[in-house]
XYZ file of N, CA and C in Angstrom:
288
model
N -0.526 -19.758 -11.620
C -1.105 -18.627 -11.499
C -0.502 -17.725 -10.587
N -0.856 -16.351 -11.104
C -0.358 -15.663 -10.654
C -1.144 -14.857 -9.187
N -0.756 -14.637 -8.126
C -1.404 -14.818 -7.327
C -1.008 -13.387 -6.504
N -1.558 -12.413 -5.863
C -1.798 -11.024 -5.714
C -0.017 -10.995 -5.062
N -0.067 -11.901 -4.083
C 1.374 -12.152 -3.230
C 2.378 -12.142 -4.182
N 2.636 -12.667 -5.525
C 3.570 -12.569 -6.277
C 3.918 -11.424 -6.812
N 2.879 -10.624 -6.658
C 3.297 -9.136 -7.398
C 3.845 -8.143 -6.185
N 2.856 -8.154 -5.021
C 3.607 -7.261 -3.879
C 3.977 -7.021 -3.120
N 4.767 -8.837 -2.683
C 5.257 -8.973 -1.645
C 6.829 -8.823 -2.445
N 7.685 -8.766 -1.126
C 9.357 -7.937 -1.163
C 9.604 -9.739 -2.112
N 8.924 -10.888 -1.981
C 9.853 -12.071 -2.666
C 9.233 -12.179 -3.832
N 8.057 -11.076 -4.776
C 7.678 -11.577 -5.790
C 8.134 -10.372 -6.341
N 7.274 -9.432 -7.634
C 8.077 -8.762 -8.201
C 8.623 -7.125 -7.706
N 7.978 -6.982 -6.512
C 8.164 -6.026 -5.764
C 9.954 -6.409 -5.702
N 10.094 -7.252 -4.935
C 11.410 -7.506 -4.757
C 12.255 -7.570 -5.503
N 12.009 -7.978 -6.944
C 12.519 -7.633 -8.064
C 13.016 -6.746 -8.302
N 11.978 -5.840 -8.595
C 12.344 -4.307 -9.115
C 13.223 -3.307 -8.185
N 13.080 -4.354 -6.970
C 14.295 -3.388 -5.651
C 16.029 -3.732 -5.958
N 16.306 -4.778 -6.703
C 17.351 -5.226 -6.749
C 17.703 -4.683 -8.312
N 16.653 -4.137 -9.229
C 17.151 -3.493 -10.603
C 17.568 -1.958 -10.377
N 18.779 -1.927 -11.417
C 19.338 -0.701 -11.434
C 18.567 0.518 -12.467
N 18.171 1.303 -11.470
C 17.322 2.501 -11.988
C 16.205 2.593 -11.814
N 16.018 1.699 -10.615
C 14.578 1.818 -9.813
C 14.822 2.286 -8.674
N 14.040 3.433 -7.939
C 13.691 3.673 -6.644
C 12.476 4.124 -6.456
N 11.753 4.340 -5.381
C 10.849 4.950 -4.546
C 9.465 4.056 -4.711
N 9.897 2.315 -4.394
C 9.235 1.238 -4.866
C 8.147 1.597 -3.193
N 6.926 1.584 -3.784
C 5.689 1.514 -3.204
C 4.468 0.565 -2.969
N 4.101 -0.826 -2.585
C 2.978 -1.416 -2.779
C 1.820 -0.782 -1.887
N 1.076 -0.706 -2.537
C -0.167 -0.028 -2.214
C -1.317 -1.032 -2.113
N -0.893 -1.888 -1.211
C -2.126 -3.479 -1.368
C -3.426 -3.225 -0.643
N -3.766 -2.026 -0.084
C -4.770 -1.930 0.892
C -5.552 -0.835 0.091
N -5.459 -0.399 -1.278
C -5.880 0.700 -1.801
C -7.044 0.506 -2.694
N -8.192 0.886 -3.149
C -9.070 0.197 -3.766
C -8.946 -0.706 -4.917
N -8.170 0.457 -5.923
C -7.322 -0.305 -6.766
C -5.747 -0.810 -6.527
N -5.452 -2.286 -5.776
C -3.767 -1.911 -5.279
C -3.068 -1.423 -6.366
N -1.651 -0.935 -6.104
C -1.112 -0.424 -7.268
C 0.240 -0.409 -6.810
N 1.552 -0.811 -7.404
C 2.757 -0.942 -7.074
C 3.231 0.434 -8.039
N 3.552 1.638 -7.087
C 3.969 2.709 -7.765
C 5.418 2.700 -7.515
N 6.730 3.202 -8.422
C 8.038 3.243 -8.132
C 8.687 4.100 -9.534
N 9.671 4.621 -9.473
C 10.040 5.701 -10.294
C 11.052 4.271 -11.040
N 11.222 4.277 -12.356
C 12.239 3.659 -13.320
C 12.834 4.606 -14.029
N 14.043 4.936 -13.961
C 14.615 5.646 -14.590
C 14.650 7.278 -14.793
N 13.596 8.152 -13.467
C 13.749 9.073 -13.193
C 11.941 9.239 -13.736
N 11.152 8.076 -14.325
C 9.580 7.876 -15.046
C 9.165 7.286 -14.047
N 8.123 8.130 -13.411
C 7.049 7.414 -12.524
C 6.167 6.780 -13.126
N 6.106 5.315 -12.556
C 5.197 4.172 -12.895
C 3.938 3.838 -11.927
N 2.659 3.694 -12.282
C 2.077 2.618 -11.765
C 1.429 1.864 -12.422
N 1.994 0.468 -11.518
C 1.624 -0.411 -12.269
C 0.611 -1.464 -11.475
N -0.415 -1.677 -12.254
C -1.544 -2.471 -11.546
C -1.586 -3.960 -11.951
N -2.237 -4.777 -11.105
C -2.039 -6.465 -11.437
C -3.749 -6.449 -11.736
N -4.249 -7.475 -12.534
C -5.208 -7.867 -12.990
C -5.232 -8.999 -13.258
N -5.842 -10.043 -12.648
C -5.442 -11.614 -12.721
C -6.776 -11.760 -13.986
N -6.685 -12.710 -14.879
C -7.682 -13.109 -15.690
C -7.901 -14.758 -15.382
N -9.293 -15.117 -16.119
C -9.294 -16.441 -15.934
C -9.121 -17.367 -17.637
N -7.668 -16.818 -17.957
C -7.702 -16.625 -19.099
C -6.108 -17.888 -19.224
N -6.096 -19.110 -19.586
C -4.558 -19.667 -20.065
C -3.656 -19.107 -20.566
N -4.076 -18.141 -21.354
C -2.741 -17.557 -21.799
C -3.094 -15.982 -22.579
N -2.435 -15.121 -22.458
C -3.127 -13.399 -22.988
C -2.837 -13.742 -24.333
N -3.910 -13.387 -25.163
C -3.822 -13.409 -26.506
C -3.348 -12.403 -27.346
N -2.234 -12.341 -28.449
C -1.789 -11.403 -29.063
C -2.903 -10.245 -29.575
N -3.758 -10.476 -29.805
C -4.715 -9.125 -30.425
C -5.424 -8.867 -29.201
N -4.871 -9.209 -28.019
C -5.399 -8.567 -26.845
C -6.314 -7.134 -26.779
N -7.439 -7.117 -26.399
C -8.169 -5.256 -26.566
C -8.683 -5.452 -24.990
N -8.079 -4.017 -23.927
C -8.811 -4.322 -22.811
C -9.870 -3.628 -23.081
N -10.602 -3.388 -24.182
C -12.039 -2.925 -24.345
C -12.877 -3.709 -24.507
N -12.483 -4.966 -24.983
C -13.213 -6.167 -24.829
C -14.256 -6.440 -23.616
N -15.586 -6.218 -23.374
C -16.336 -6.150 -22.476
C -16.646 -7.269 -21.627
N -16.341 -8.676 -22.786
C -16.258 -9.886 -22.016
C -15.156 -9.962 -20.845
N -14.208 -9.386 -20.887
C -13.127 -9.603 -20.060
C -13.336 -9.173 -19.009
N -13.943 -8.352 -18.554
C -14.768 -8.095 -16.776
C -14.954 -9.418 -16.618
N -15.551 -10.079 -16.968
C -16.110 -11.217 -17.381
C -15.102 -12.102 -16.483
N -14.013 -11.909 -16.964
C -12.986 -12.967 -17.121
C -11.932 -12.637 -15.720
N -12.303 -11.535 -15.101
C -11.436 -11.344 -13.572
C -11.726 -12.289 -12.757
N -10.783 -12.408 -11.830
C -10.730 -13.686 -10.482
C -11.580 -12.758 -9.785
N -11.159 -11.805 -9.689
C -12.415 -11.275 -8.642
C -12.598 -9.848 -8.551
N -13.093 -9.001 -7.689
C -13.754 -7.708 -8.140
C -12.808 -6.802 -8.166
N -11.247 -7.257 -7.290
C -10.550 -6.336 -7.081
C -9.655 -6.106 -8.409
N -9.687 -6.891 -9.312
C -8.652 -7.030 -10.267
C -9.786 -6.336 -11.559
N -11.466 -6.752 -11.232
C -11.831 -6.011 -12.271
C -11.937 -4.561 -12.084
N -11.508 -3.985 -11.079
C -11.443 -2.627 -10.227
C -10.294 -2.308 -11.379
N -9.092 -3.100 -10.768
C -7.857 -2.337 -12.118
C -8.110 -2.870 -13.294
N -8.628 -3.603 -13.757
C -8.883 -3.802 -15.245
C -9.652 -2.462 -15.952
N -11.261 -1.902 -15.114
C -11.523 -0.793 -15.509
C -11.051 0.342 -15.274
N -10.029 0.520 -14.447
C -9.558 1.625 -14.820
C -8.817 2.264 -15.788
N -8.089 0.734 -16.476
C -6.870 1.200 -17.539
C -7.927 1.452 -18.656
N -9.013 0.796 -18.566
C -10.629 0.638 -19.848
C -10.695 2.018 -19.808
N -10.844 2.883 -18.260
C -11.291 4.466 -18.706
C -10.076 5.127 -18.854
N -8.916 5.085 -18.193
C -8.007 5.674 -18.921
C -7.785 5.939 -20.781
N -7.501 4.593 -21.081
C -7.624 4.452 -22.812
C -9.053 5.398 -23.304
N -10.227 4.925 -22.208
C -10.922 5.558 -23.505
C -10.991 7.440 -23.334
N -10.609 7.919 -22.119
C -10.407 9.033 -21.927
C -9.190 9.956 -23.008
N -8.210 9.280 -22.968
C -7.302 9.413 -24.135
C -7.472 9.373 -25.800
N -8.776 8.646 -25.824
C -9.250 8.601 -26.888
C -10.343 9.723 -27.603
N -11.252 9.957 -26.421
C -11.771 10.973 -26.698
C -11.428 12.592 -26.051
N -10.073 13.144 -25.605
C -9.928 14.089 -25.510
C -8.767 14.966 -26.909
N -9.430 15.325 -27.238
C -8.113 15.654 -28.785
C -6.920 15.907 -27.976
């Protein structure tokens, strides 16, 4: 099971990214309302969110818009992360 420190701390994903060529400006914003790992990958800014779900694995037909997924989040912070992604996807669908 992935814990938040596996994602944000130097011994986790954040540390792995620091060793990758083409990755720069890595920032772990762990105290934000929606914690985010920000970095630049080959000149493209990336905001990477973590959402832990109470699922043994992610299904191939995973749909971030499924309402039941909000109830599968480990905690409220994970729900905020998932909901932010859902809102961004909805805006992209609604704006011509």
